[in-house]
Coordinates of C-alpha atoms in Angstrom, one line a residue:
M269 CA 27.3 -3.5 16.9
K270 CA 25.0 -1.9 19.2
K271 CA 23.6 1.4 18.2
L272 CA 22.4 4.2 20.2
I273 CA 20.1 7.0 18.8
K274 CA 20.5 10.1 20.8
N275 CA 18.6 13.5 20.9
G276 CA 15.7 12.6 18.7
T277 CA 11.9 13.1 19.2
I278 CA 10.3 9.8 19.1
V279 CA 6.9 9.8 17.6
T280 CA 4.4 6.6 17.9
A281 CA 0.9 6.4 17.2
T282 CA 0.0 7.5 20.8
D283 CA 3.2 9.4 21.9
L284 CA 5.6 11.9 21.3
Y285 CA 8.5 12.4 23.6
E286 CA 12.3 12.8 24.0
A287 CA 14.4 9.9 24.5
D288 CA 17.4 7.9 23.5
I289 CA 17.0 4.3 21.7
L290 CA 19.3 1.6 22.1
I291 CA 19.3 -1.1 19.5
E292 CA 21.1 -4.3 19.9
N293 CA 20.7 -7.5 17.7
G294 CA 18.3 -6.0 15.2
K295 CA 15.8 -5.0 18.1
V296 CA 14.8 -2.0 20.3
A297 CA 16.6 -3.1 23.6
A298 CA 16.1 -0.2 25.8
I299 CA 14.4 3.5 25.4
G300 CA 15.1 6.3 28.0
R301 CA 16.7 9.4 28.8
N302 CA 20.6 9.6 29.1
L303 CA 21.3 5.6 28.1
S304 CA 24.5 4.5 28.6
E305 CA 26.7 4.5 25.6
G306 CA 28.9 1.8 26.1
A307 CA 30.4 0.2 23.0
A308 CA 27.4 1.6 20.8
E309 CA 27.7 3.5 17.8
I310 CA 26.3 6.8 18.2
I311 CA 23.5 8.1 15.8
D312 CA 22.7 11.9 16.5
A313 CA 19.1 12.6 15.6
Q314 CA 19.1 16.2 17.0
G315 CA 16.2 18.1 15.5
A316 CA 14.7 15.3 13.8
Y317 CA 11.6 13.1 14.4
V318 CA 12.3 9.3 14.9
F319 CA 9.5 7.4 13.5
P320 CA 8.7 3.5 13.3
G321 CA 9.7 2.5 9.8
G322 CA 6.8 2.9 7.1
I323 CA 4.6 -0.1 6.2
D324 CA 3.3 0.0 2.7
P325 CA 0.6 -2.7 2.4
H326 CA 0.1 -2.5 -1.1
T327 CA 2.8 -2.9 -3.8
H328 CA 2.9 -4.5 -7.1
L329 CA 6.5 -5.4 -7.8
D330 CA 8.0 -7.5 -10.8
M331 CA 4.1 -8.0 -11.6
P332 CA 3.0 -8.8 -15.2
F333 CA 0.0 -6.6 -16.7
G334 CA -1.3 -6.0 -20.1
G335 CA 1.4 -7.8 -22.0
T336 CA 4.5 -6.2 -20.1
V337 CA 5.8 -6.4 -16.7
T338 CA 6.1 -3.3 -14.3
S339 CA 9.4 -1.6 -14.3
D340 CA 10.3 -1.8 -10.7
D341 CA 11.2 -5.4 -9.2
F342 CA 11.6 -6.3 -5.8
E343 CA 15.2 -4.5 -5.6
T344 CA 14.7 -1.3 -7.4
G345 CA 11.4 -1.1 -5.7
T346 CA 12.4 -1.7 -2.2
I347 CA 15.4 0.4 -2.5
A348 CA 13.0 3.3 -3.6
A349 CA 10.7 2.4 -0.8
A350 CA 13.6 2.6 1.7
Y351 CA 14.7 6.0 0.5
G352 CA 11.0 7.1 1.2
G353 CA 11.0 5.8 4.5
T354 CA 9.3 2.4 4.1
T355 CA 11.0 -0.6 5.9
T356 CA 8.1 -3.0 5.1
V357 CA 6.1 -4.1 2.0
I358 CA 3.4 -6.4 1.3
D359 CA 3.1 -7.5 -2.3
F360 CA 0.7 -9.3 -4.0
C361 CA 0.8 -13.0 -5.4
L362 CA -1.2 -13.1 -8.7
T363 CA -3.0 -16.7 -9.1
N364 CA -4.0 -18.5 -12.3
K365 CA -7.4 -20.4 -12.4
G366 CA -7.0 -23.9 -12.3
E367 CA -3.6 -23.9 -10.7
P368 CA -2.4 -24.4 -6.9
L369 CA -2.3 -21.5 -5.0
K370 CA 1.2 -22.7 -4.0
N371 CA 2.4 -22.3 -7.6
A372 CA 1.7 -18.4 -7.4
I373 CA 3.7 -18.3 -4.0
Q374 CA 6.5 -19.9 -5.2
T375 CA 6.6 -17.4 -8.2
W376 CA 6.8 -14.5 -5.8
H377 CA 9.2 -16.3 -3.6
K378 CA 11.6 -16.4 -6.8
K379 CA 11.0 -12.9 -7.9
S380 CA 11.6 -11.6 -4.3
R381 CA 14.2 -13.8 -2.9
D382 CA 17.9 -12.2 -2.9
R383 CA 16.5 -9.0 -4.2
A384 CA 14.4 -7.0 -1.5
V385 CA 16.6 -4.8 0.7
I386 CA 13.9 -4.2 3.3
D387 CA 11.2 -6.9 4.8
Y388 CA 8.4 -8.0 3.0
G389 CA 5.5 -10.2 3.1
F390 CA 2.7 -11.3 0.6
H391 CA -1.0 -11.2 0.1
L392 CA -2.6 -13.9 -2.1
M393 CA -5.1 -13.3 -5.0
I394 CA -8.2 -15.5 -5.0
S395 CA -9.8 -15.9 -8.4
E396 CA -11.9 -18.9 -7.7
V397 CA -13.3 -21.2 -4.8
N398 CA -13.6 -24.7 -5.0
D399 CA -12.8 -27.8 -2.8
H400 CA -8.9 -27.3 -4.1
V401 CA -8.9 -24.0 -3.1
L402 CA -10.8 -24.4 0.2
E403 CA -8.4 -27.3 1.3
E404 CA -5.4 -25.0 0.4
I405 CA -6.0 -21.9 1.9
P406 CA -5.6 -23.2 5.6
R407 CA -2.2 -24.7 4.8
V408 CA -1.2 -21.3 3.2
I409 CA -2.0 -19.5 6.5
E410 CA -0.2 -22.0 8.4
E411 CA 3.0 -22.9 6.3
E412 CA 3.4 -19.5 4.6
G413 CA 2.1 -17.0 7.1
I414 CA -0.1 -15.2 4.4
T415 CA -3.1 -14.2 6.3
S416 CA -4.5 -12.0 3.7
F417 CA -6.7 -12.8 0.7
K418 CA -7.5 -10.3 -2.4
V419 CA -10.4 -10.7 -4.5
F420 CA -11.0 -8.6 -7.6
M421 CA -14.3 -7.2 -8.3
A422 CA -13.1 -5.8 -11.6
Y423 CA -10.9 -6.4 -14.6
K424 CA -13.7 -8.7 -16.3
N425 CA -12.1 -11.8 -18.0
V426 CA -8.8 -11.1 -16.3
F427 CA -9.0 -11.1 -12.6
Q428 CA -12.5 -10.6 -11.8
A429 CA -14.1 -13.1 -9.5
D430 CA -18.0 -13.4 -9.1
D431 CA -19.9 -12.7 -5.4
E432 CA -20.1 -16.3 -4.6
T433 CA -16.3 -16.4 -4.8
L434 CA -16.1 -13.3 -2.7
F435 CA -18.5 -14.7 -0.2
R436 CA -17.3 -18.0 0.1
T437 CA -13.7 -16.6 0.8
L438 CA -15.3 -14.2 3.6
L439 CA -16.5 -17.3 5.1
T440 CA -13.2 -19.2 4.8
A441 CA -11.3 -16.3 6.2
K442 CA -13.6 -15.9 9.1
E443 CA -13.1 -19.6 9.9
H444 CA -9.2 -19.6 9.6
G445 CA -8.3 -16.0 10.8
A446 CA -7.4 -14.0 7.5
L447 CA -8.3 -10.7 6.2
V448 CA -10.1 -10.3 2.7
M449 CA -9.0 -7.6 0.7
V450 CA -11.1 -6.2 -2.3
H451 CA -10.5 -4.2 -5.2
A452 CA -14.2 -2.7 -5.4
E453 CA -15.2 -1.8 -8.9
N454 CA -18.0 -3.2 -10.7
G455 CA -16.4 -5.0 -13.6
D456 CA -19.4 -6.0 -15.6
V457 CA -20.8 -2.3 -15.7
I458 CA -17.1 -1.1 -16.5
D459 CA -16.9 -3.7 -19.0
F460 CA -20.2 -2.3 -20.8
L461 CA -18.8 1.3 -20.6
V462 CA -15.5 0.8 -22.1
N463 CA -17.0 -1.2 -25.1
K464 CA -19.5 1.6 -25.6
A465 CA -16.5 4.1 -25.5
L466 CA -14.7 2.2 -28.1
K467 CA -17.6 1.8 -30.5
E468 CA -18.1 5.4 -30.3
G469 CA -14.4 6.3 -31.0
N470 CA -13.5 7.6 -27.7
T471 CA -9.9 6.2 -27.2
D472 CA -8.1 8.9 -25.4
P473 CA -6.8 8.4 -21.8
I474 CA -9.5 10.6 -20.0
Y475 CA -11.9 7.7 -21.1
H476 CA -10.2 5.6 -19.0
A477 CA -11.8 7.6 -16.0
L478 CA -15.1 8.4 -17.7
T479 CA -15.9 4.3 -18.0
R480 CA -15.1 3.8 -14.4
P481 CA -17.3 6.7 -12.9
P482 CA -17.4 6.8 -8.9
E483 CA -20.5 5.2 -8.7
V484 CA -19.2 1.9 -9.8
E485 CA -16.6 2.0 -7.0
G486 CA -19.4 2.9 -4.3
E487 CA -21.7 0.1 -5.6
A488 CA -19.2 -2.6 -5.5
T489 CA -17.8 -1.5 -2.1
G490 CA -21.3 -1.5 -0.6
R491 CA -21.8 -4.9 -1.9
A492 CA -18.5 -6.1 -0.5
A493 CA -19.5 -4.6 2.8
Q494 CA -22.9 -6.2 2.8
L495 CA -21.5 -9.6 1.9
T496 CA -19.1 -9.0 4.9
G497 CA -22.0 -8.6 7.4
L498 CA -23.5 -11.4 6.1
A499 CA -20.6 -13.7 6.6
D500 CA -19.9 -11.9 9.8
S501 CA -16.2 -11.7 8.5
Q502 CA -13.7 -8.9 8.0
L503 CA -12.8 -6.7 4.9
Y504 CA -10.1 -4.5 3.9
V505 CA -11.1 -2.2 0.9
V506 CA -8.1 -1.2 -1.2
H507 CA -7.1 2.1 -2.9
V508 CA -10.4 4.0 -2.1
S509 CA -10.9 7.1 -4.3
C510 CA -13.9 8.8 -4.0
A511 CA -16.8 10.1 -1.8
E512 CA -19.1 7.2 -2.5
A513 CA -16.8 4.3 -1.7
V514 CA -16.2 6.3 1.8
E515 CA -19.7 6.7 2.4
R516 CA -20.4 2.9 2.1
I517 CA -17.5 2.1 4.2
E518 CA -18.6 4.4 6.9
E519 CA -22.2 2.9 6.8
A520 CA -20.9 -0.4 7.5
R521 CA -18.8 0.4 10.2
K522 CA -21.7 2.1 11.6
K523 CA -23.5 -1.2 11.6
G524 CA -20.7 -2.7 13.5
Y525 CA -19.2 -4.6 10.3
Q526 CA -15.3 -5.2 10.4
V527 CA -14.6 -2.9 7.7
W528 CA -11.6 -0.9 6.8
G529 CA -10.4 1.3 4.3
E530 CA -7.2 2.2 2.6
T531 CA -6.5 5.3 0.2
C532 CA -3.4 6.2 -1.6
P533 CA -1.4 9.5 -2.0
Q534 CA -2.3 10.0 -5.5
Y535 CA -6.2 10.3 -4.8
L536 CA -5.2 12.9 -2.0
V537 CA -3.1 15.2 -4.3
L538 CA -4.0 14.4 -7.9
D539 CA -7.4 14.7 -9.7
Q540 CA -9.1 13.7 -12.9
S541 CA -7.8 16.6 -15.2
Y542 CA -4.3 15.0 -15.2
L543 CA -5.8 12.2 -17.5
E544 CA -6.5 15.0 -19.9
K545 CA -3.0 16.2 -20.4
P546 CA -2.1 16.8 -24.2
N547 CA 0.4 14.5 -26.3
F548 CA -0.8 11.3 -24.6
E549 CA 0.8 12.5 -21.2
G550 CA -2.5 11.8 -19.6
A551 CA -1.6 8.1 -20.0
K552 CA 1.0 8.4 -17.1
Y553 CA -2.0 8.8 -14.7
V554 CA -4.0 5.8 -15.8
W555 CA -4.5 3.3 -12.9
S556 CA -7.6 2.0 -11.2
P557 CA -9.7 3.2 -9.9
P558 CA -9.0 6.5 -11.7
L559 CA -8.3 9.7 -10.2
R560 CA -11.5 11.6 -9.6
E561 CA -13.0 15.2 -9.6
K562 CA -10.8 17.2 -7.3
W563 CA -13.5 17.6 -4.5
N564 CA -13.2 14.3 -3.6
Q565 CA -9.4 15.0 -2.1
E566 CA -11.3 16.9 0.7
V567 CA -13.5 14.0 1.7
L568 CA -10.7 11.6 1.7
W569 CA -8.7 13.8 4.1
N570 CA -11.6 14.4 6.3
A571 CA -12.1 10.4 6.4
L572 CA -8.4 9.9 7.3
K573 CA -8.8 12.6 10.0
N574 CA -12.0 11.2 11.3
G575 CA -11.0 7.5 11.3
Q576 CA -13.5 6.7 8.4
L577 CA -10.4 5.4 6.4
Q578 CA -7.4 3.8 8.4
T579 CA -4.4 3.3 6.3
L580 CA -2.3 4.7 3.0
G581 CA -1.1 2.1 0.7
S582 CA 1.1 3.0 -2.4
D583 CA -0.7 0.7 -5.0
Q584 CA 3.0 0.9 -6.4
C585 CA 2.7 -0.5 -9.8
S586 CA 5.1 1.5 -12.2
F587 CA 5.2 1.3 -15.9
N588 CA 7.6 3.7 -18.1
F589 CA 6.0 6.1 -20.1
K590 CA 8.1 5.6 -23.3
G591 CA 7.7 1.7 -24.4
Q592 CA 5.1 0.7 -21.8
K593 CA 2.4 3.2 -21.2
E594 CA 2.3 3.8 -25.0
L595 CA 1.0 0.7 -25.7
G596 CA -2.1 2.2 -25.2
L597 CA -1.6 5.0 -28.0
G598 CA -5.0 4.9 -30.0
D599 CA -6.8 2.6 -27.5
F600 CA -7.0 3.6 -23.6
T601 CA -7.7 -0.1 -22.6
K602 CA -4.3 -1.2 -23.8
I603 CA -2.3 1.7 -21.2
P604 CA -0.9 -0.5 -18.5
N605 CA -2.8 0.4 -15.3
G606 CA -0.5 1.8 -12.4
G607 CA 1.9 4.4 -11.4
P608 CA 5.1 5.0 -9.6
I609 CA 4.1 6.0 -5.8
I610 CA 6.2 3.7 -3.3
E611 CA 9.0 6.4 -2.7
D612 CA 6.8 9.3 -2.1
R613 CA 3.9 7.8 0.0
F614 CA 5.5 8.5 3.3
S615 CA 6.8 12.0 2.8
L616 CA 3.6 13.2 0.8
L617 CA 1.2 12.4 4.0
F618 CA 3.7 13.9 6.3
S619 CA 3.8 17.0 4.1
E620 CA 0.3 17.5 2.9
G621 CA -1.3 16.0 6.2
V622 CA 0.7 16.7 9.2
K623 CA 2.5 20.1 8.0
K624 CA -1.0 21.4 6.4
G625 CA -2.9 20.4 9.8
R626 CA -5.2 18.0 8.1
I627 CA -4.1 15.0 10.5
S628 CA -1.9 15.1 13.7
I629 CA 1.6 13.7 13.7
N630 CA 0.5 10.6 15.7
Q631 CA -2.4 9.9 13.3
F632 CA 0.4 10.0 10.5
V633 CA 2.3 7.1 12.3
D634 CA -0.8 5.1 12.5
I635 CA -2.0 5.7 8.9
V636 CA 1.3 4.8 7.5
S637 CA 2.4 2.2 9.8
T638 CA 1.1 1.1 13.0
R639 CA -2.7 0.3 11.9
I640 CA -1.3 -1.6 8.9
A641 CA 1.0 -3.7 11.2
K642 CA -2.0 -4.4 13.4
L643 CA -4.3 -5.3 10.7
F644 CA -1.7 -7.5 8.8
G645 CA -0.5 -9.7 11.5
L646 CA 2.9 -7.6 12.3
F647 CA 2.3 -5.9 15.4
P648 CA 4.1 -5.2 17.7
R649 CA 7.0 -6.7 15.9
K650 CA 6.6 -4.0 13.4
G651 CA 4.7 -0.6 13.3
T652 CA 6.0 1.0 16.5
I653 CA 9.1 1.9 18.8
A654 CA 8.9 -0.4 21.6
V655 CA 11.4 -2.4 23.5
G656 CA 11.3 -5.9 21.8
S657 CA 10.1 -4.5 18.4
D658 CA 12.3 -4.7 15.3
A659 CA 14.4 -1.7 15.2
D660 CA 12.6 -0.4 11.9
I661 CA 13.5 3.1 12.3
V662 CA 13.3 6.4 10.3
I663 CA 15.3 9.4 11.3
F664 CA 13.1 12.5 9.7
D665 CA 13.8 15.8 9.0
P666 CA 10.5 17.8 9.4
N667 CA 11.7 21.1 7.9
K668 CA 13.6 19.8 4.7
E669 CA 12.1 21.4 1.7
R670 CA 12.5 19.7 -1.6
V671 CA 10.9 19.1 -5.2
I672 CA 9.6 15.7 -6.2
S673 CA 11.3 14.7 -9.8
A674 CA 12.0 11.7 -11.9
E675 CA 15.4 13.3 -12.2
T676 CA 16.0 12.5 -8.4
H677 CA 14.0 9.8 -7.6
H678 CA 15.3 6.2 -7.1
M679 CA 12.4 4.2 -9.0
N680 CA 13.3 2.5 -12.3
V681 CA 10.8 4.5 -14.2
D682 CA 11.0 7.5 -16.7
Y683 CA 8.6 10.0 -14.9
S684 CA 7.0 10.7 -11.7
A685 CA 3.4 11.0 -11.0
F686 CA 4.2 14.0 -8.7
E687 CA 6.7 16.0 -10.8
G688 CA 7.4 19.5 -9.8
M689 CA 5.5 19.0 -6.4
K690 CA 7.0 20.6 -3.5
V691 CA 7.2 18.8 -0.3
T692 CA 8.4 19.6 3.3
G693 CA 9.7 16.7 5.3
E694 CA 12.4 14.0 4.1
P695 CA 13.8 10.8 5.6
I696 CA 17.4 11.3 6.3
S697 CA 18.6 7.8 7.6
V698 CA 16.6 4.7 7.6
L699 CA 17.2 1.3 9.6
S700 CA 15.8 -2.1 8.7
R701 CA 16.1 -4.7 11.9
G702 CA 18.8 -2.3 13.4
E703 CA 21.1 -2.0 10.2
F704 CA 21.4 1.1 7.7
V705 CA 19.5 0.9 4.5
I706 CA 19.7 4.7 3.9
R707 CA 22.5 6.5 6.1
E708 CA 22.4 10.5 5.4
K709 CA 20.5 10.2 2.3
E710 CA 22.6 7.5 0.7
F711 CA 21.6 3.8 0.0
V712 CA 24.1 1.5 2.0
G713 CA 21.8 -1.5 2.2
K714 CA 22.2 -5.0 0.4
P715 CA 19.8 -6.9 -2.1
G716 CA 18.6 -9.9 -0.3
A717 CA 19.0 -8.3 3.3
G718 CA 15.2 -8.1 3.6
Q719 CA 13.3 -11.0 5.3
Y720 CA 10.3 -12.8 4.3
L721 CA 7.7 -12.1 7.0
K722 CA 5.3 -15.1 8.2
R723 CA 2.4 -13.0 9.6
D724 CA -0.1 -13.5 12.3
R725 CA -3.4 -14.8 11.9
F726 CA -6.2 -12.0 11.7
G727 CA -7.4 -11.1 15.1
S728 CA -4.5 -13.0 17.1
K729 CA -2.3 -11.5 19.9
K730 CA -4.4 -8.2 20.0
K731 CA -7.0 -6.7 21.9
A732 CA -10.1 -5.6 19.8
E733 CA -9.5 -1.8 20.4
Q734 CA -6.1 -2.3 18.7
V735 CA -7.8 -2.3 15.3
L736 CA -11.3 -1.1 15.6

């Protein structure tokens, strides 16, 4: 059935205006004043902003780590995402050395099929480069529409790849139209500092942060950026947490390198002191990179405002405090890394960014949706409200005040990283391809309704200024 959204204020990355939106066959069919109702279902958005659906470029659903598996899978994780205003997620396929890349992709298809309630795509981890991998990458791009590849510079002896692997991945991505992503921390130095801390009997959660200092993130970010320049390729630095990494990205971009940076809401509103909470509560805040000293928050906000950082991901990777985070009692290295963030990403950026005057409302849309769509081959299908685009739409009350709590969130996890935090602004209804997933703050979607997205190659169907 056709739908007609009336009386709302449409906000995109470039515009803000009052108009009606006609939805037909899952697409935006028309935008204008006083559109004819016909046989359409009327959705009254009086007093609300009408945003394009959020795109979360960084999630880990149903992911094994540290002897356990994340507590949110593709069903619970995407339901929570939808409640939070996100209509598309891009998750990570983890690969095993010596095995075809296709094996990992098939595993993640099995994890997600018939479970996701919103649309989704995949990034693919590259842990080694050899003739087999180099032959397979073009097929992955062509057949699977996976056009982004992640290289870990940390987690020694687990995920970490060497510099040759990173450099050859950058060269291959340049040739075939893909975007390379890096987890930028110096894993070799971290490994040394971790072993030193354990030998000295330092086992509390705070040592997770103290053994991963900002200098190792800045160094790895700078190294990855330099290799990108040498390869004349393109790089996306995930979960930037500190001033040192921001500075390296800014330096690279001034040189004309194609380097972009993502931060996450946890780094904008939480700080290192949370890892010092008593009774092992600090373990709830163990993820990598770690939370930083509070002054870094202002640096990150300014970087978003000034365009030195371009996107916001959640790095959703939830583990229960009871039974999972507790695996690290007496040894911080055994605390599963990650936190429950996916549901609050959208509202936190609006409340702390737009409402507090740190970013404009158009910047909000760009950071949470549009720029991500452009970088990852989804624009203009996703990331905007325009005729012909998917009708992924969030009807958002900008004045609703609420308190974030594990008692009311929809993630399958026993704590909230933002417990007790007051926010202003809340999604009321969320549509994915023209169908309600959340209606008047109630879930009405269906597991399996989310479609797998094959994405365009990096640099295709866009002008340079759309991304740069």
